[in-house]
Amino acid sequence: GVVTGGEPLLALGGQAPVIAISRPGQGLVAAASFSQPFSDREMGTTAVVPSAQQRFVFEIEYWLFRGLVEGDFPPLRLPGQPSP
C-alpha cells in the first residue's frame, strides 16, 4: 500500500510513500501502509538471532518509534551504512 497526504518519511524505491507523518496543532500522527513486517512471524521472538532482513526491519521500527518520541526523523540509516 501507499500512504497519501502528510510528510512522506519512507518510500519504496524513493517513490511510493509507505510511512508519512502529519503535525496537526500540537500533535503528531504517523501512518504506515504495512504491518506484517513487524509481526512475530517476520521478526521472530526474543530467542531468535536476527537475520539481515530482520535486522533491517528492526532498524526501521526503532527509527520510527524514536522519531515519534523525539518528534524528529533523521535520515534512516540502513544496516551496513556508515554513520554520517
Short mmCIF file of N, CA, C and O in Angstrom, two decimals:
data_model
loop_
_atom_site.label_atom_id
_atom_site.label_comp_id
_atom_site.label_asym_id
_atom_site.label_seq_id
_atom_site.Cartn_x
_atom_site.Cartn_y
_atom_site.Cartn_z
N GLY A 1 0.81 -1.19 0.00
CA GLY A 1 0.00 0.00 0.00
C GLY A 1 0.86 1.26 0.00
O GLY A 1 2.06 1.21 0.23
N VAL A 2 0.22 2.35 -0.29
CA VAL A 2 0.86 3.65 -0.35
C VAL A 2 0.12 4.60 0.58
O VAL A 2 -1.10 4.57 0.67
N VAL A 3 0.85 5.45 1.29
CA VAL A 3 0.26 6.45 2.17
C VAL A 3 0.15 7.76 1.38
O VAL A 3 1.11 8.18 0.74
N THR A 4 -1.03 8.38 1.42
CA THR A 4 -1.19 9.68 0.77
C THR A 4 -1.41 10.74 1.83
O THR A 4 -1.97 10.48 2.88
N GLY A 5 -0.94 11.94 1.55
CA GLY A 5 -1.06 13.04 2.50
C GLY A 5 0.07 13.03 3.50
O GLY A 5 0.83 12.08 3.61
N GLY A 6 0.19 14.11 4.21
CA GLY A 6 1.24 14.23 5.22
C GLY A 6 2.61 14.40 4.59
O GLY A 6 2.77 14.60 3.39
N GLU A 7 3.63 14.29 5.43
CA GLU A 7 5.03 14.41 5.02
C GLU A 7 5.61 13.01 4.88
O GLU A 7 5.75 12.29 5.87
N PRO A 8 5.94 12.57 3.67
CA PRO A 8 6.50 11.22 3.50
C PRO A 8 7.81 11.07 4.27
O PRO A 8 8.66 11.95 4.24
N LEU A 9 7.94 9.95 4.98
CA LEU A 9 9.16 9.66 5.74
C LEU A 9 9.97 8.53 5.13
O LEU A 9 11.18 8.50 5.24
N LEU A 10 9.27 7.57 4.54
CA LEU A 10 9.93 6.40 3.99
C LEU A 10 9.18 6.01 2.72
O LEU A 10 7.95 5.90 2.76
N ALA A 11 9.91 5.83 1.63
CA ALA A 11 9.28 5.49 0.36
C ALA A 11 9.99 4.29 -0.25
O ALA A 11 11.21 4.17 -0.16
N LEU A 12 9.22 3.42 -0.87
CA LEU A 12 9.80 2.28 -1.57
C LEU A 12 10.39 2.77 -2.87
O LEU A 12 9.73 3.47 -3.65
N GLY A 13 11.62 2.44 -3.10
CA GLY A 13 12.29 2.86 -4.32
C GLY A 13 12.36 4.37 -4.47
O GLY A 13 12.51 4.88 -5.56
N GLY A 14 12.23 5.09 -3.35
CA GLY A 14 12.27 6.54 -3.39
C GLY A 14 11.05 7.18 -4.03
O GLY A 14 11.04 8.37 -4.28
N GLN A 15 9.99 6.39 -4.28
CA GLN A 15 8.84 6.92 -5.00
C GLN A 15 7.51 6.74 -4.28
O GLN A 15 6.74 7.67 -4.19
N ALA A 16 7.19 5.56 -3.81
CA ALA A 16 5.88 5.26 -3.22
C ALA A 16 5.95 5.39 -1.71
O ALA A 16 6.53 4.52 -1.04
N PRO A 17 5.39 6.46 -1.11
CA PRO A 17 5.45 6.63 0.35
C PRO A 17 4.74 5.50 1.09
O PRO A 17 3.59 5.18 0.79
N VAL A 18 5.44 4.90 2.06
CA VAL A 18 4.84 3.84 2.87
C VAL A 18 4.71 4.26 4.34
O VAL A 18 4.03 3.60 5.11
N ILE A 19 5.38 5.34 4.74
CA ILE A 19 5.22 5.94 6.07
C ILE A 19 5.19 7.45 5.88
O ILE A 19 6.02 8.00 5.16
N ALA A 20 4.23 8.11 6.53
CA ALA A 20 4.13 9.57 6.47
C ALA A 20 3.68 10.09 7.83
O ALA A 20 3.07 9.35 8.62
N ILE A 21 3.98 11.35 8.10
CA ILE A 21 3.52 11.98 9.35
C ILE A 21 2.78 13.26 9.02
O ILE A 21 2.94 13.85 7.96
N SER A 22 1.97 13.66 9.99
CA SER A 22 1.28 14.95 9.94
C SER A 22 1.38 15.54 11.33
O SER A 22 1.38 14.81 12.33
N ARG A 23 1.49 16.85 11.40
CA ARG A 23 1.63 17.53 12.69
C ARG A 23 0.45 18.49 12.90
O ARG A 23 0.63 19.70 12.79
N PRO A 24 -0.72 17.95 13.22
CA PRO A 24 -1.86 18.84 13.46
C PRO A 24 -1.77 19.49 14.84
O PRO A 24 -1.62 18.81 15.84
N GLY A 25 -1.82 20.81 14.89
CA GLY A 25 -1.74 21.50 16.18
C GLY A 25 -0.49 21.12 16.92
O GLY A 25 0.61 21.22 16.42
N GLN A 26 -0.65 20.66 18.16
CA GLN A 26 0.48 20.23 18.99
C GLN A 26 0.76 18.74 18.87
O GLN A 26 1.64 18.22 19.53
N GLY A 27 0.00 18.03 18.02
CA GLY A 27 0.13 16.58 17.93
C GLY A 27 1.04 16.10 16.83
O GLY A 27 1.61 16.89 16.07
N LEU A 28 1.16 14.80 16.74
CA LEU A 28 1.95 14.14 15.71
C LEU A 28 1.23 12.85 15.37
O LEU A 28 0.94 12.04 16.25
N VAL A 29 0.91 12.67 14.09
CA VAL A 29 0.22 11.47 13.63
C VAL A 29 1.11 10.78 12.61
O VAL A 29 1.62 11.43 11.69
N ALA A 30 1.31 9.48 12.76
CA ALA A 30 2.08 8.71 11.79
C ALA A 30 1.16 7.67 11.16
O ALA A 30 0.33 7.07 11.85
N ALA A 31 1.31 7.48 9.86
CA ALA A 31 0.55 6.46 9.14
C ALA A 31 1.53 5.58 8.38
O ALA A 31 2.45 6.08 7.73
N ALA A 32 1.35 4.28 8.51
CA ALA A 32 2.18 3.32 7.79
C ALA A 32 1.25 2.39 7.02
O ALA A 32 0.20 1.98 7.52
N SER A 33 1.64 2.06 5.81
CA SER A 33 0.79 1.24 4.97
C SER A 33 1.09 -0.26 5.10
O SER A 33 0.61 -1.05 4.32
N PHE A 34 1.86 -0.62 6.10
CA PHE A 34 2.21 -2.03 6.27
C PHE A 34 2.32 -2.35 7.75
O PHE A 34 2.62 -1.49 8.56
N SER A 35 2.06 -3.59 8.10
CA SER A 35 2.26 -4.03 9.48
C SER A 35 2.86 -5.43 9.55
O SER A 35 3.48 -5.78 10.54
N GLN A 36 2.69 -6.23 8.51
CA GLN A 36 3.17 -7.61 8.52
C GLN A 36 4.65 -7.73 8.88
O GLN A 36 5.02 -8.61 9.66
N PRO A 37 5.54 -6.84 8.39
CA PRO A 37 6.95 -7.00 8.75
C PRO A 37 7.22 -6.89 10.25
O PRO A 37 8.23 -7.37 10.73
N PHE A 38 6.33 -6.25 11.01
CA PHE A 38 6.54 -6.08 12.44
C PHE A 38 5.91 -7.19 13.27
O PHE A 38 5.90 -7.12 14.48
N SER A 39 5.40 -8.23 12.62
CA SER A 39 4.77 -9.33 13.35
C SER A 39 5.84 -10.32 13.84
O SER A 39 6.96 -10.35 13.33
N ASP A 40 5.48 -11.15 14.82
CA ASP A 40 6.40 -12.17 15.32
C ASP A 40 6.82 -13.12 14.20
O ASP A 40 7.94 -13.62 14.20
N ARG A 41 5.92 -13.38 13.27
CA ARG A 41 6.23 -14.30 12.18
C ARG A 41 7.43 -13.81 11.37
O ARG A 41 8.28 -14.60 10.96
N GLU A 42 7.51 -12.51 11.15
CA GLU A 42 8.61 -11.94 10.37
C GLU A 42 9.83 -11.61 11.24
O GLU A 42 10.96 -11.79 10.82
N MET A 43 9.59 -11.07 12.43
CA MET A 43 10.68 -10.57 13.27
C MET A 43 11.24 -11.61 14.21
O MET A 43 12.30 -11.43 14.78
N GLY A 44 10.50 -12.68 14.42
CA GLY A 44 10.96 -13.70 15.35
C GLY A 44 10.61 -13.33 16.78
O GLY A 44 9.85 -12.41 17.04
N THR A 45 11.17 -14.06 17.70
CA THR A 45 10.92 -13.84 19.12
C THR A 45 12.25 -13.47 19.78
O THR A 45 13.27 -13.35 19.11
N THR A 46 12.23 -13.33 21.09
CA THR A 46 13.45 -12.93 21.81
C THR A 46 14.55 -13.99 21.74
O THR A 46 15.70 -13.68 22.01
N ALA A 47 14.22 -15.21 21.35
CA ALA A 47 15.21 -16.27 21.28
C ALA A 47 15.84 -16.40 19.89
O ALA A 47 16.66 -17.27 19.67
N VAL A 48 15.50 -15.51 18.96
CA VAL A 48 15.99 -15.59 17.59
C VAL A 48 17.14 -14.61 17.36
O VAL A 48 17.04 -13.44 17.73
N VAL A 49 18.22 -15.09 16.77
CA VAL A 49 19.29 -14.20 16.33
C VAL A 49 18.81 -13.65 14.99
O VAL A 49 18.55 -14.41 14.06
N PRO A 50 18.67 -12.31 14.88
CA PRO A 50 18.07 -11.76 13.66
C PRO A 50 18.93 -11.94 12.41
O PRO A 50 20.15 -11.80 12.45
N SER A 51 18.23 -12.26 11.32
CA SER A 51 18.89 -12.31 10.01
C SER A 51 19.11 -10.88 9.53
O SER A 51 18.64 -9.92 10.17
N ALA A 52 19.77 -10.71 8.41
CA ALA A 52 19.99 -9.37 7.86
C ALA A 52 18.65 -8.70 7.55
O ALA A 52 18.47 -7.51 7.80
N GLN A 53 17.68 -9.45 7.02
CA GLN A 53 16.36 -8.90 6.71
C GLN A 53 15.65 -8.48 8.00
O GLN A 53 15.06 -7.40 8.06
N GLN A 54 15.69 -9.31 9.04
CA GLN A 54 15.07 -8.96 10.31
C GLN A 54 15.74 -7.73 10.91
O GLN A 54 15.08 -6.86 11.45
N ARG A 55 17.04 -7.65 10.83
CA ARG A 55 17.77 -6.51 11.37
C ARG A 55 17.36 -5.22 10.65
O ARG A 55 17.21 -4.18 11.28
N PHE A 56 17.14 -5.31 9.35
CA PHE A 56 16.66 -4.17 8.56
C PHE A 56 15.30 -3.71 9.08
O PHE A 56 15.07 -2.52 9.29
N VAL A 57 14.39 -4.65 9.32
CA VAL A 57 13.07 -4.31 9.85
C VAL A 57 13.19 -3.71 11.25
O VAL A 57 12.50 -2.75 11.58
N PHE A 58 14.07 -4.26 12.10
CA PHE A 58 14.29 -3.69 13.43
C PHE A 58 14.71 -2.23 13.32
O PHE A 58 14.22 -1.37 14.05
N GLU A 59 15.66 -1.95 12.42
CA GLU A 59 16.15 -0.58 12.26
C GLU A 59 15.03 0.37 11.87
O GLU A 59 14.95 1.49 12.38
N ILE A 60 14.15 -0.06 10.96
CA ILE A 60 13.01 0.78 10.56
C ILE A 60 12.09 1.02 11.75
O ILE A 60 11.66 2.14 12.00
N GLU A 61 11.78 -0.05 12.47
CA GLU A 61 10.86 0.07 13.61
C GLU A 61 11.43 1.01 14.68
O GLU A 61 10.73 1.91 15.15
N TYR A 62 12.68 0.82 15.06
CA TYR A 62 13.27 1.67 16.09
C TYR A 62 13.40 3.11 15.62
O TYR A 62 13.18 4.05 16.37
N TRP A 63 13.75 3.32 14.36
CA TRP A 63 13.83 4.67 13.79
C TRP A 63 12.47 5.36 13.87
O TRP A 63 12.37 6.51 14.28
N LEU A 64 11.41 4.62 13.53
CA LEU A 64 10.06 5.19 13.57
C LEU A 64 9.65 5.54 15.00
O LEU A 64 9.20 6.66 15.28
N PHE A 65 9.85 4.63 15.93
CA PHE A 65 9.43 4.90 17.31
C PHE A 65 10.29 5.98 17.98
O PHE A 65 9.77 6.81 18.71
N ARG A 66 11.59 5.98 17.72
CA ARG A 66 12.44 7.05 18.26
C ARG A 66 11.99 8.40 17.72
O ARG A 66 11.91 9.39 18.46
N GLY A 67 11.68 8.46 16.44
CA GLY A 67 11.21 9.70 15.83
C GLY A 67 9.90 10.17 16.42
O GLY A 67 9.70 11.37 16.65
N LEU A 68 8.99 9.24 16.69
CA LEU A 68 7.71 9.62 17.29
C LEU A 68 7.91 10.19 18.69
O LEU A 68 7.27 11.17 19.07
N VAL A 69 8.80 9.60 19.45
CA VAL A 69 9.06 10.08 20.81
C VAL A 69 9.79 11.42 20.78
O VAL A 69 9.44 12.35 21.51
N GLU A 70 10.79 11.54 19.92
CA GLU A 70 11.61 12.75 19.89
C GLU A 70 11.02 13.85 19.01
O GLU A 70 11.43 15.00 19.09
N GLY A 71 10.06 13.49 18.14
CA GLY A 71 9.46 14.47 17.24
C GLY A 71 10.36 14.87 16.09
O GLY A 71 10.14 15.87 15.43
N ASP A 72 11.39 14.06 15.82
CA ASP A 72 12.33 14.35 14.75
C ASP A 72 12.71 13.04 14.07
O ASP A 72 12.93 12.03 14.74
N PHE A 73 12.77 13.05 12.75
CA PHE A 73 13.09 11.85 11.99
C PHE A 73 14.35 12.09 11.15
O PHE A 73 14.26 12.56 10.03
N PRO A 74 15.52 11.80 11.71
CA PRO A 74 16.75 11.96 10.93
C PRO A 74 16.73 10.95 9.78
O PRO A 74 15.95 9.99 9.80
N PRO A 75 17.58 11.13 8.77
CA PRO A 75 17.61 10.16 7.67
C PRO A 75 17.82 8.74 8.20
O PRO A 75 18.60 8.52 9.13
N LEU A 76 17.10 7.81 7.64
CA LEU A 76 17.18 6.40 8.06
C LEU A 76 18.47 5.80 7.53
O LEU A 76 18.76 5.88 6.34
N ARG A 77 19.25 5.26 8.43
CA ARG A 77 20.48 4.55 8.04
C ARG A 77 20.15 3.09 7.88
O ARG A 77 19.59 2.46 8.77
N LEU A 78 20.53 2.52 6.76
CA LEU A 78 20.30 1.11 6.52
C LEU A 78 21.44 0.31 7.14
O LEU A 78 22.54 0.82 7.30
N PRO A 79 21.18 -0.95 7.50
CA PRO A 79 22.25 -1.78 8.08
C PRO A 79 23.46 -1.79 7.14
O PRO A 79 23.34 -1.90 5.92
N GLY A 80 24.64 -1.64 7.71
CA GLY A 80 25.87 -1.65 6.94
C GLY A 80 26.30 -0.28 6.41
O GLY A 80 27.40 -0.15 5.91
N GLN A 81 25.43 0.74 6.54
CA GLN A 81 25.82 2.07 6.12
C GLN A 81 26.62 2.73 7.24
O GLN A 81 26.28 2.59 8.40
N PRO A 82 27.64 3.47 6.88
CA PRO A 82 28.42 4.18 7.92
C PRO A 82 27.63 5.33 8.51
O PRO A 82 26.72 5.86 7.87
N SER A 83 27.95 5.70 9.72
CA SER A 83 27.32 6.86 10.36
C SER A 83 27.76 8.12 9.64
O SER A 83 28.90 8.20 9.17
N PRO A 84 26.84 9.14 9.59
CA PRO A 84 27.22 10.39 8.92
C PRO A 84 28.29 11.15 9.68
O PRO A 84 28.56 11.00 10.79
#
